[in-house]
CSV table of C-alpha atoms (C1' of nucleotides) in Angstrom, one decimal:
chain,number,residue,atom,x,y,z
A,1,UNK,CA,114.3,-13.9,27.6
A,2,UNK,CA,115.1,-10.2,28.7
A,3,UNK,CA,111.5,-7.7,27.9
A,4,UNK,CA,113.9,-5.1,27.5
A,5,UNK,CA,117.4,-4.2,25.0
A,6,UNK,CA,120.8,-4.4,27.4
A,7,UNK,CA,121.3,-0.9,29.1
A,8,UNK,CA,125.1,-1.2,27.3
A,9,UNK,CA,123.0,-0.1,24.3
A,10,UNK,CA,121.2,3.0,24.8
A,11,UNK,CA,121.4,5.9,22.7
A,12,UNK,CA,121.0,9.6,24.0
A,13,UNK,CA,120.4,10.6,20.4
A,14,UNK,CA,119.6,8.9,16.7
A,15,UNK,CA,123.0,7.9,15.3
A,16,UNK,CA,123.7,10.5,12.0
A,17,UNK,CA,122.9,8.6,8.4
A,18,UNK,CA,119.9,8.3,6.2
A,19,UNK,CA,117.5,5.5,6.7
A,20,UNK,CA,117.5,3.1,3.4
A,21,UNK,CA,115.1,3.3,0.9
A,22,UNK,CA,112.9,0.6,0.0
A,23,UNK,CA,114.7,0.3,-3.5
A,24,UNK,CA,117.9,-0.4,-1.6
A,25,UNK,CA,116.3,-3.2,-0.1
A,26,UNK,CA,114.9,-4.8,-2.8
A,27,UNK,CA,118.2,-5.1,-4.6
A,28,UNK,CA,120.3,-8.2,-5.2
A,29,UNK,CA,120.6,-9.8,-1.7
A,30,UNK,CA,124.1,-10.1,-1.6
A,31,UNK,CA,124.3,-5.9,-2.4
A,32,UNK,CA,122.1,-5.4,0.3
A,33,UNK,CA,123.9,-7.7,3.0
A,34,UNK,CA,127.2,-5.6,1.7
A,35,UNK,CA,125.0,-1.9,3.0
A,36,UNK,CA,123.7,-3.3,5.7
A,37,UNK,CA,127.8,-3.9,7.3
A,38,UNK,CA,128.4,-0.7,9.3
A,39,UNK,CA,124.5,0.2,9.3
A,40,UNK,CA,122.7,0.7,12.4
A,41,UNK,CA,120.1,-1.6,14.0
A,42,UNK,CA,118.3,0.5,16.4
A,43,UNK,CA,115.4,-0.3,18.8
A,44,UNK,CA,112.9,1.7,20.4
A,45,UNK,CA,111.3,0.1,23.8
A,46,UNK,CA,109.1,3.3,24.8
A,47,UNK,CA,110.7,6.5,24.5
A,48,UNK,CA,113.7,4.7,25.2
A,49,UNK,CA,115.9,4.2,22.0
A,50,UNK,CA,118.8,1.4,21.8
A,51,UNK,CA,121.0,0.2,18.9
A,52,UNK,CA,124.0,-1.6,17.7
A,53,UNK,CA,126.8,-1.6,14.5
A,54,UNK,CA,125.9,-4.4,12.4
A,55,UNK,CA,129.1,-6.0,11.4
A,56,UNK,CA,128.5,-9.4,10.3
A,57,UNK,CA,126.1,-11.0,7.9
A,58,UNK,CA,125.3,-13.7,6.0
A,59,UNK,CA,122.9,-13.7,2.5
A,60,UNK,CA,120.4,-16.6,1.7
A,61,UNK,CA,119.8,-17.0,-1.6
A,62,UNK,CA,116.1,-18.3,-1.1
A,63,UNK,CA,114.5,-21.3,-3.5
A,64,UNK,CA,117.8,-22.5,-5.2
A,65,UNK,CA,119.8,-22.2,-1.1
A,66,UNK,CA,119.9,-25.7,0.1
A,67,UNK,CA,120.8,-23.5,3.5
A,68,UNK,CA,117.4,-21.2,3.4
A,69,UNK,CA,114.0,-22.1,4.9
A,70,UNK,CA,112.5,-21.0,2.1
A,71,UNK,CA,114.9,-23.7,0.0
A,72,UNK,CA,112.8,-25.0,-3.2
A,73,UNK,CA,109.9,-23.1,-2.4
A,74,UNK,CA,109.3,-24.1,0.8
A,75,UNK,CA,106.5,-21.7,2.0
A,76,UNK,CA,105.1,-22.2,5.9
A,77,UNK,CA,103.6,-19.7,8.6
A,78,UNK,CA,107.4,-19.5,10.2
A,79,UNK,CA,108.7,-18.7,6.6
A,80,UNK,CA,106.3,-16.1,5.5
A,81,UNK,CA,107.7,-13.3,6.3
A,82,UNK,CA,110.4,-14.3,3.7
A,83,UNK,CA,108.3,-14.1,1.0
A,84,UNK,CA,107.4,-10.5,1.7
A,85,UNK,CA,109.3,-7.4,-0.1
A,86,UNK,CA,112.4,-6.5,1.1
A,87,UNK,CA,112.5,-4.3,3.9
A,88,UNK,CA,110.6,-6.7,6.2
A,89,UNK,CA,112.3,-8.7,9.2
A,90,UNK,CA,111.8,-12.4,9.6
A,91,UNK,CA,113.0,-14.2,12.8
A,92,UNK,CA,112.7,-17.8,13.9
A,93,UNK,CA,113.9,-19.6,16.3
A,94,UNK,CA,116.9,-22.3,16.5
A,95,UNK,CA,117.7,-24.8,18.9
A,96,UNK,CA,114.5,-24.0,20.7
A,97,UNK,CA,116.4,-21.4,22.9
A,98,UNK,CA,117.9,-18.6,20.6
A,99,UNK,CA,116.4,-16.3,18.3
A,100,UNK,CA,118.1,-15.2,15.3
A,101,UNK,CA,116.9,-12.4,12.9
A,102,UNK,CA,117.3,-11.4,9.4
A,103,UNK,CA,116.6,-8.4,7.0
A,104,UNK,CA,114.3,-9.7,3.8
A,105,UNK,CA,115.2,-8.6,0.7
A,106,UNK,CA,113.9,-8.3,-2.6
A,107,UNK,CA,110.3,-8.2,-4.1
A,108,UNK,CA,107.5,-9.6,-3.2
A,109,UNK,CA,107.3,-13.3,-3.5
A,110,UNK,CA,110.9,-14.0,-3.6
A,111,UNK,CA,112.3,-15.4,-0.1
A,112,UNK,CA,115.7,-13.9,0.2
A,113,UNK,CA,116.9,-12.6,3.4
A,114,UNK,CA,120.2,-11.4,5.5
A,115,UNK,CA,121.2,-12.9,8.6
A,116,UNK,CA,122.3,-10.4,11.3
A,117,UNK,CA,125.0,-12.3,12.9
A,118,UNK,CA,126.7,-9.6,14.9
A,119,UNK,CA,127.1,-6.2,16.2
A,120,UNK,CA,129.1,-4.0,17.8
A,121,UNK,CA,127.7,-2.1,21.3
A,122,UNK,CA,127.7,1.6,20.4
A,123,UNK,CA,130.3,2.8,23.5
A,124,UNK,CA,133.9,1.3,23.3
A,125,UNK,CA,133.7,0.7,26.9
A,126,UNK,CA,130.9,-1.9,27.0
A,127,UNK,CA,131.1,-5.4,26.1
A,128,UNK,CA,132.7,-5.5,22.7
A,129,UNK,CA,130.9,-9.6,22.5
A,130,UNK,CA,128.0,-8.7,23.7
A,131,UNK,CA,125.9,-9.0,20.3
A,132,UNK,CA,128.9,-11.2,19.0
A,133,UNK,CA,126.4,-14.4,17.5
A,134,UNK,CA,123.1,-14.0,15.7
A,135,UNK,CA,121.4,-15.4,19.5
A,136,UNK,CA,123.0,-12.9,21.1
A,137,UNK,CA,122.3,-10.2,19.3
A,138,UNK,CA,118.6,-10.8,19.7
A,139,UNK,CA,119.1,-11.3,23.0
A,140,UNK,CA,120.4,-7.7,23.9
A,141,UNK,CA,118.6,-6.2,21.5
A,142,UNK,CA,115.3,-7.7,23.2
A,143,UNK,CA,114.2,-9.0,19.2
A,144,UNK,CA,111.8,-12.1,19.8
A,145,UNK,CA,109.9,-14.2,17.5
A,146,UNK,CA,107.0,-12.1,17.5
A,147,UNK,CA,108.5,-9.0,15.9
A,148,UNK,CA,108.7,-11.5,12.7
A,149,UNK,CA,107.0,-9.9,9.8
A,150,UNK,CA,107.5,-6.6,10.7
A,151,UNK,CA,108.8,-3.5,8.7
A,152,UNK,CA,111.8,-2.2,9.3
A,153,UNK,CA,110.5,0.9,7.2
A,154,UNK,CA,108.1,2.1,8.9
A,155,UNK,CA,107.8,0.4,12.4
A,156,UNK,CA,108.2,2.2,15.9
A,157,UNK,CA,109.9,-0.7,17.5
A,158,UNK,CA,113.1,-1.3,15.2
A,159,UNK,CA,114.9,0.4,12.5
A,160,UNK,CA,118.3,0.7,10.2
A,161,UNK,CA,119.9,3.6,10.1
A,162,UNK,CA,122.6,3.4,7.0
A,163,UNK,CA,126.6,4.0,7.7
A,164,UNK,CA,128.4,2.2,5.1
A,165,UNK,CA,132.1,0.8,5.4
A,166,UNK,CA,134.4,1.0,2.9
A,167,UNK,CA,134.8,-2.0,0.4
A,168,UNK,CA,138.5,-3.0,1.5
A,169,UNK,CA,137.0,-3.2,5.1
A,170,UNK,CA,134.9,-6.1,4.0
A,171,UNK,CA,135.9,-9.9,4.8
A,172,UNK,CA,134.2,-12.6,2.9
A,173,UNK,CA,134.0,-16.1,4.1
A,174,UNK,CA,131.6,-19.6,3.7
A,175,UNK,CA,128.5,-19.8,6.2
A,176,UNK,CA,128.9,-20.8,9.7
A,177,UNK,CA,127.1,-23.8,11.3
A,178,UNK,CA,125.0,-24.7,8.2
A,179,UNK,CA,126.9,-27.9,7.1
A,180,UNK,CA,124.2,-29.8,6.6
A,181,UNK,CA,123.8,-28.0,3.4
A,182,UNK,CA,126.0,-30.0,1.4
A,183,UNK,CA,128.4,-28.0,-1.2
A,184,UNK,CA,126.2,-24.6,-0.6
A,185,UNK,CA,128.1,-24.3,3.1
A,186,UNK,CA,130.7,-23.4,1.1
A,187,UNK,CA,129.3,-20.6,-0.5
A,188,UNK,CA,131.3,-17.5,0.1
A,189,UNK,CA,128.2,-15.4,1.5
A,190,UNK,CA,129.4,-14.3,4.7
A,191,UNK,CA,130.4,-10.6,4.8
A,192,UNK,CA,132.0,-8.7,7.9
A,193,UNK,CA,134.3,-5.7,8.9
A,194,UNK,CA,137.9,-7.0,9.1
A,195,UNK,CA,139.2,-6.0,12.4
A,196,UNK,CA,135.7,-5.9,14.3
A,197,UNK,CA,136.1,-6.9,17.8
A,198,UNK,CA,132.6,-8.5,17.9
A,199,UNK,CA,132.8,-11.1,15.0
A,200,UNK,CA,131.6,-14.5,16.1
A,201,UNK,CA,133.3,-17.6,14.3
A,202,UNK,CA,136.7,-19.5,15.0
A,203,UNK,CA,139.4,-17.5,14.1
A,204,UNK,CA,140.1,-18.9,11.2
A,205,UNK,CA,137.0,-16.9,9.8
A,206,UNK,CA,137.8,-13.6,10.9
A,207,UNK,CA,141.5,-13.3,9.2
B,1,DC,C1',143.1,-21.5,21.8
B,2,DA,C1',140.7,-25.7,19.8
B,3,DC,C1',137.3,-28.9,20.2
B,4,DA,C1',133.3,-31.5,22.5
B,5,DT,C1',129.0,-31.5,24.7
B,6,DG,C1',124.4,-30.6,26.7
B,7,DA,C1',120.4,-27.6,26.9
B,8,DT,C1',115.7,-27.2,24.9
B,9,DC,C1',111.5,-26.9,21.9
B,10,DG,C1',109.2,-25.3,17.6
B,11,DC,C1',108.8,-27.0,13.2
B,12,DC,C1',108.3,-30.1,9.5
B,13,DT,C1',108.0,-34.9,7.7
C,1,DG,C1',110.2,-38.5,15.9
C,2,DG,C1',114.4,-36.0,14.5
C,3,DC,C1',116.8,-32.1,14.1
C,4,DG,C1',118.5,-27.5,13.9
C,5,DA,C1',121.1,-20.3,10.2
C,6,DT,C1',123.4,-21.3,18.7
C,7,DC,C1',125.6,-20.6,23.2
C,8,DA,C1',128.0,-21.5,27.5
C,9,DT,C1',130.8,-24.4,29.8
C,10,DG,C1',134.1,-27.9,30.3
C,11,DT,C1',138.3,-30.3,29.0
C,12,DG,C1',143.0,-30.6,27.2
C,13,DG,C1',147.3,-28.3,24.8
DNA sequence: CACATGATCGCCT
DNA sequence: GGCGATCATGTGG
């Protein structure tokens, strides 16, 4: 696992926008996964700042999501950071090798959270796949399991910065690679910017 | 391009 | 003990 973001995603300068309020973070999770498309995740390793163009997410409704960890109320030390207020990052690991990472959202005590499934590289000569899968995009963002818990609010290490797309640019889909969640795969909670280069999925996903 | 498979280990039952 | 909110690589069309 790289100790440091790829070199493809340095920034010289803080990308223009506002940072999102707490209240826009507590909101309905499938609002906030719709603000976060287009928003920038940045990264700060020393006085070294990185980033990337979120542009594909998924929601998780929490205690009635057959596909959430926090499904019925299920409430563990990897979960935790779930069940705090929106705003705060939660990442775990799958397949014992990738890390994937999501934005919590609403209040305290209810486990909702976004997925970050892909980004794009902020020069359009670098790698438009590079942060094209929610493994990747910890990967070259250097996001590891101990930044769960965090606060994307106030903390030095990682940060949004808000750039919002416009509503016809948005693609909805079903979940990818949840299907052991019955019926719920099914659930059209996958949002992402129609004509991205960076999308991960099969085709038939990306129309 | 579509599909199949192996890697690898923390987490929960 | 079983199984993932995945990825890279391999095969075949």
């Amino acid at each position: 696992m790289p100790a440091r973001p790829s070199a493809a995603l340095a920034l010289a300068a803080p990308p223009a926008g506002r940072s999102p309020t707490r209240e826009l973070l507590l909101a309905p999770t499938v609002e906030v996964a719709r603000s976060l498309l287009g928003s920038w995740l940045l990264r700060r390793v020393g006085s070294q700042l990185y980033g990337a163009r979120i542009v594909e997410v998924e929601a998780y409704l929490g205690v009635e999501d057959p596909a959430a960890h926090s499904f019925a109320g299920r409430r563990t030390a990897r979960v935790e950071p779930m069940y705090a207020a929106g705003g705060h990052l939660y990442v775990f690991l799958v397949y014992g090798m990738h890390c994937c990472a999501n934005v919590v959202t609403r209040e305290e005590g209810r486990p909702e959270a976004v997925l970050l499934r892909a980004a794009e590289p902020p020069r359009a000569d670098a790698d438009a796949k590079l942060l094209s899968g929610p493994g990747k995009l910890c990967r070259a963002l250097a996001i590891a399991r101990g930044h769960s818990g965090l606060d994307l609010l106030t903390d030095r290490r990682l940060g949004l910065v808000l750039d919002p797309v416009a509503p016809e640019a948005v693609g909805i889909s079903r979940r990818i690679g949840i299907d052991y969640a019955g019926d719920a795969a099914a659930w059209p909670l996958r949002f992402y910017v129609r004509g991205s280069r960076a999308l991960s999925g099969p085709r038939a996903l990306r129309e």
